[in-house]
Amino acid sequence: MLYLALSCLQGRPMSGALDELLALGPDGVQLTPGNHPTPRFAERVAAVRTRTHHGFSFTHARHAVWRDDGRCAVSSDSVHPPQRTHPAAATFFDAEHPVLETMYPGYALGSGSELEAAMSRGLPLAVDVSHVFLQREAGVLGEATWRRLQDYARVVEVHVSKNDGRTDAHQPLTAETFGLEWARAKLRGGTPVIVESYLHRSPADARRAQVALFDQDRS
Amino acid sequence: MTEPRYTEVVALRARSLASFEQVAAKCLEANPRLQSVVLGVSQYFADEAADAVHESLFAFPDREPDWPHRCTYEAPVPGESRCNRCDASLGYGELDSNTEAVFAWSAFCAEWGGGEGDSALVDPIAIARRGAGGTVEFELVFGLVRPWLDNDRVAQTRDEETWDETDPPKPEPVRPPWADDERPLLDAVYARPLDPGPRRVLVDHWLERGDVRGEFGALSFDEPATPEARARRDELARLHGRSWVGPLQPVVSLWGARFARGPFPSRVVAWFDDVEDAERLAGLEDWAVVEALHVASSEQLFSKAMRGLTELTGVNEAGLFALQRSGLSAPIRTLGLRGAVTSSMPWSPTLEGVETLLIERAGSDLAGSVALPCWPKLKSVEVWFALEDPMQSPAWGDDRATEALRVLGPKLPPGATLTVGYLLGNGARGGVVAIRAAGSAEVTLESRLFSGDDARSRAEERLRSAARPHTEVTPVGPPPSAAGAGEPKAASPSALRRFLSRFGF
């Protein structure tokens, strides 16, 4: 299934963002933090195939995710691990939590060694290929670990967007975007893929082109 | 916190601008070479929605700062040089980037997506310019580009939700119910909304009762003569203005209301999307006193109650249909269209008196504009293109101007003028690219916010080439000060206060 993240139109009213994204024809929408709550959005979205991510809230722009003691405060389908400076960073790994996403330096699971540890423990992972690219460009993720991650059996979600290797810019995808071919293969294999590119400024045809990149991979 | 959140948001904006005023004045005093200082904002969309809004300060040796702006240390805009004259050492603004500035300025930030550490994504909020006699002139230069983020509800919901019990939203300030002796006076105001007579009667009534609305009203028909009176007027608007919006609050943005000729919302920015009971709200009698309405939402609603409108902007194609259906009859002299103009647009009879037509964010295709009606009183057509990318080459603006001149120039009625310009990401008017008078082959080029002398010369040459052989370009001198007041005025800190009063501070 191909999903578009609500954060493709981050900051917009939830209902309006949902309408614009559904018009592009995805299989579903990932509910993400950062949009402006609108009345009866929960009712509206009930008829849509959804996944939830990190601190999504129907009533606020975002919900806090990690308590200081390492417990996770949300039950989303996937969450970001805490930042390195967060008190939860020391203990979250052993606490009960939703599926964790691969991150970049500054966060837990932001380096190859941490990804190796997570895979060795058999944790289900949401792989964000743009974050993987940031790790690669930062020199903290080796080729062998990236290969292991691609073959890892417990990849339950794949997130895709483009960046320049320096910041998590969520740029629109191009055919050459790092990790896109692997993401498409995962989609063909049945793993949910979520497009997370910022589309605020993209004209209609460019938005449709983001979805069209996966046309041959959707069942 | 005991105050409604809206008060806090408005106060944050005032604090930010007051701080900018002080920093800019000190900067210009200490650096004779510098002529202007800009307060810019950019929003960084973070992956976890822990967004940040950065207030950045730049100083320039020119009165008109380079914009969109690229600092020396950044990659250049294609085909253009980087700015190598600015002074970015002033650093950042007053507000905390992750909390206060987000509350205060998100609604005025472009949706560029990024914004972290990239000056090209910074859009100007205010400009301070060196004035005569050691004074400083201040100008606010932005539009309200994300009005859905400028209401009381968003002030509640933007705080992070936690596992603790969340406080219920604080109610907006309520307008007192009309007393029996007020009602007939109010009816007279609503019946003749553009007539100051009934308004003065009602204001006098409030004055006799010691009602604060009377005090404001007495200060609001003409510009008060003393700084103290102006300050009092502005303070009353800041403290009580939101209550004066009354039942229109759910569809009127915090920043969007201005008050004139009594405690009545005379200029408002309205937002109807996802508003419960929007149809009923659009029909309320309170709209009668609104003279300038900017509809920022996709959903556009009009009613016969809006009979006092002289200026209607932000109208999309669906809005034109809604306007026609509403049967509204109002003395509309300024019409602003948003988005592409199409040949299927309906033109309500109430638009027959339009004198100024604004076309904003029309995109690159102006072909549908040939279907615009030639209203008999039309004197001015303005086309404002939206800058699609801060890295866009300035040649983009010239291309758009050339197309607008080609399509719309022949349609101008005698005596009318066509102005073509572009909007920055936050709705600020970035620059006028071309002006042409009907029946004239002459095209003039002006520059307001963008580009120093070199870029200006290049732009003139591009337009000259594009316009040949039918037109000649006549470069003109520096435009009037942005407040439209001609020669630079002596200004002082109170000048900013006066300016802010226009925006509800």
mmCIF file of C-alpha atoms in Angstrom, chain A residues 10-13 15-16 33-34 36-40 54 57 59-64 66-67 73 80-81 101 103 107 128 131 168 170 196 198 200-201, chain B residues 44-51 98 110-114 146 148-149 151 153-154 156-163 166 271 274 276 386-388 425-426:
data_model
loop_
_atom_site.group_PDB
_atom_site.id
_atom_site.type_symbol
_atom_site.label_atom_id
_atom_site.label_comp_id
_atom_site.label_asym_id
_atom_site.label_seq_id
_atom_site.Cartn_x
_atom_site.Cartn_y
_atom_site.Cartn_z
ATOM 1 C CA GLN A 10 2.402 20.146 7.224
ATOM 2 C CA GLY A 11 0.890 23.144 8.931
ATOM 3 C CA ARG A 12 -2.280 23.097 6.847
ATOM 4 C CA PRO A 13 -5.711 22.415 8.354
ATOM 5 C CA SER A 15 -9.325 18.380 6.585
ATOM 6 C CA GLY A 16 -8.008 20.450 3.726
ATOM 7 C CA PRO A 33 1.837 15.530 13.757
ATOM 8 C CA GLY A 34 2.015 19.116 12.610
ATOM 9 C CA HIS A 36 -3.958 22.236 12.370
ATOM 10 C CA PRO A 37 -6.852 20.310 13.985
ATOM 11 C CA THR A 38 -10.203 20.758 12.295
ATOM 12 C CA PRO A 39 -13.689 19.881 13.555
ATOM 13 C CA ARG A 40 -14.879 16.284 13.134
ATOM 14 C CA HIS A 54 4.746 9.591 16.137
ATOM 15 C CA SER A 57 -3.251 14.073 17.747
ATOM 16 C CA THR A 59 -6.982 17.817 18.967
ATOM 17 C CA HIS A 60 -3.500 19.333 18.965
ATOM 18 C CA ALA A 61 -0.767 19.992 16.480
ATOM 19 C CA ARG A 62 1.218 17.248 18.212
ATOM 20 C CA HIS A 63 1.268 14.991 21.217
ATOM 21 C CA ALA A 64 4.313 14.443 23.412
ATOM 22 C CA TRP A 66 8.408 10.111 25.252
ATOM 23 C CA ARG A 67 8.105 10.368 29.003
ATOM 24 C CA ALA A 73 3.059 7.980 25.602
ATOM 25 C CA HIS A 80 10.817 8.322 16.312
ATOM 26 C CA PRO A 81 13.176 7.227 19.054
ATOM 27 C CA GLU A 101 12.036 4.525 12.981
ATOM 28 C CA MET A 103 16.885 8.215 12.512
ATOM 29 C CA TYR A 107 18.722 10.735 17.761
ATOM 30 C CA ASP A 128 13.218 6.108 6.515
ATOM 31 C CA HIS A 131 17.356 9.343 7.278
ATOM 32 C CA ASP A 168 16.094 16.352 6.700
ATOM 33 C CA HIS A 170 11.657 16.386 2.946
ATOM 34 C CA GLU A 196 6.759 12.258 3.189
ATOM 35 C CA TYR A 198 6.674 18.538 1.407
ATOM 36 C CA HIS A 200 3.059 22.794 -0.398
ATOM 37 C CA ARG A 201 4.662 24.517 -3.344
ATOM 38 C CA TYR B 44 11.215 25.360 9.574
ATOM 39 C CA PHE B 45 8.908 22.375 9.288
ATOM 40 C CA ALA B 46 10.440 19.739 11.519
ATOM 41 C CA ASP B 47 9.826 16.049 11.145
ATOM 42 C CA GLU B 48 8.230 15.797 14.580
ATOM 43 C CA ALA B 49 6.307 19.041 14.126
ATOM 44 C CA ALA B 50 8.606 20.652 16.640
ATOM 45 C CA ASP B 51 8.618 23.506 14.178
ATOM 46 C CA ASN B 98 10.541 27.088 19.134
ATOM 47 C CA ALA B 110 5.778 31.205 3.629
ATOM 48 C CA GLU B 111 5.343 27.487 3.170
ATOM 49 C CA TRP B 112 8.793 26.942 1.732
ATOM 50 C CA GLY B 113 9.113 23.775 3.787
ATOM 51 C CA GLY B 114 12.669 24.186 4.958
ATOM 52 C CA ARG B 146 -1.733 31.282 6.521
ATOM 53 C CA TRP B 148 -5.906 29.417 9.592
ATOM 54 C CA LEU B 149 -3.035 29.779 12.037
ATOM 55 C CA ASN B 151 -7.287 32.412 15.326
ATOM 56 C CA ARG B 153 -8.415 28.032 18.517
ATOM 57 C CA VAL B 154 -4.979 27.502 17.066
ATOM 58 C CA GLN B 156 -4.976 26.612 22.135
ATOM 59 C CA THR B 157 -4.071 23.631 20.003
ATOM 60 C CA ARG B 158 -0.529 24.498 19.096
ATOM 61 C CA ASP B 159 0.738 23.664 22.549
ATOM 62 C CA GLU B 160 1.947 20.095 22.762
ATOM 63 C CA GLU B 161 -0.667 17.694 24.083
ATOM 64 C CA THR B 162 0.602 15.635 26.978
ATOM 65 C CA TRP B 163 -0.539 12.872 29.271
ATOM 66 C CA THR B 166 -5.435 19.527 29.090
ATOM 67 C CA TRP B 271 -11.706 32.239 6.827
ATOM 68 C CA ASP B 274 -13.905 23.945 8.377
ATOM 69 C CA GLU B 276 -19.046 25.030 11.898
ATOM 70 C CA ALA B 386 3.468 34.779 -6.543
ATOM 71 C CA LEU B 387 7.146 33.962 -6.358
ATOM 72 C CA GLU B 388 7.083 30.210 -6.728
ATOM 73 C CA GLY B 425 6.478 33.947 -0.112
ATOM 74 C CA ASN B 426 4.731 35.590 2.806
#
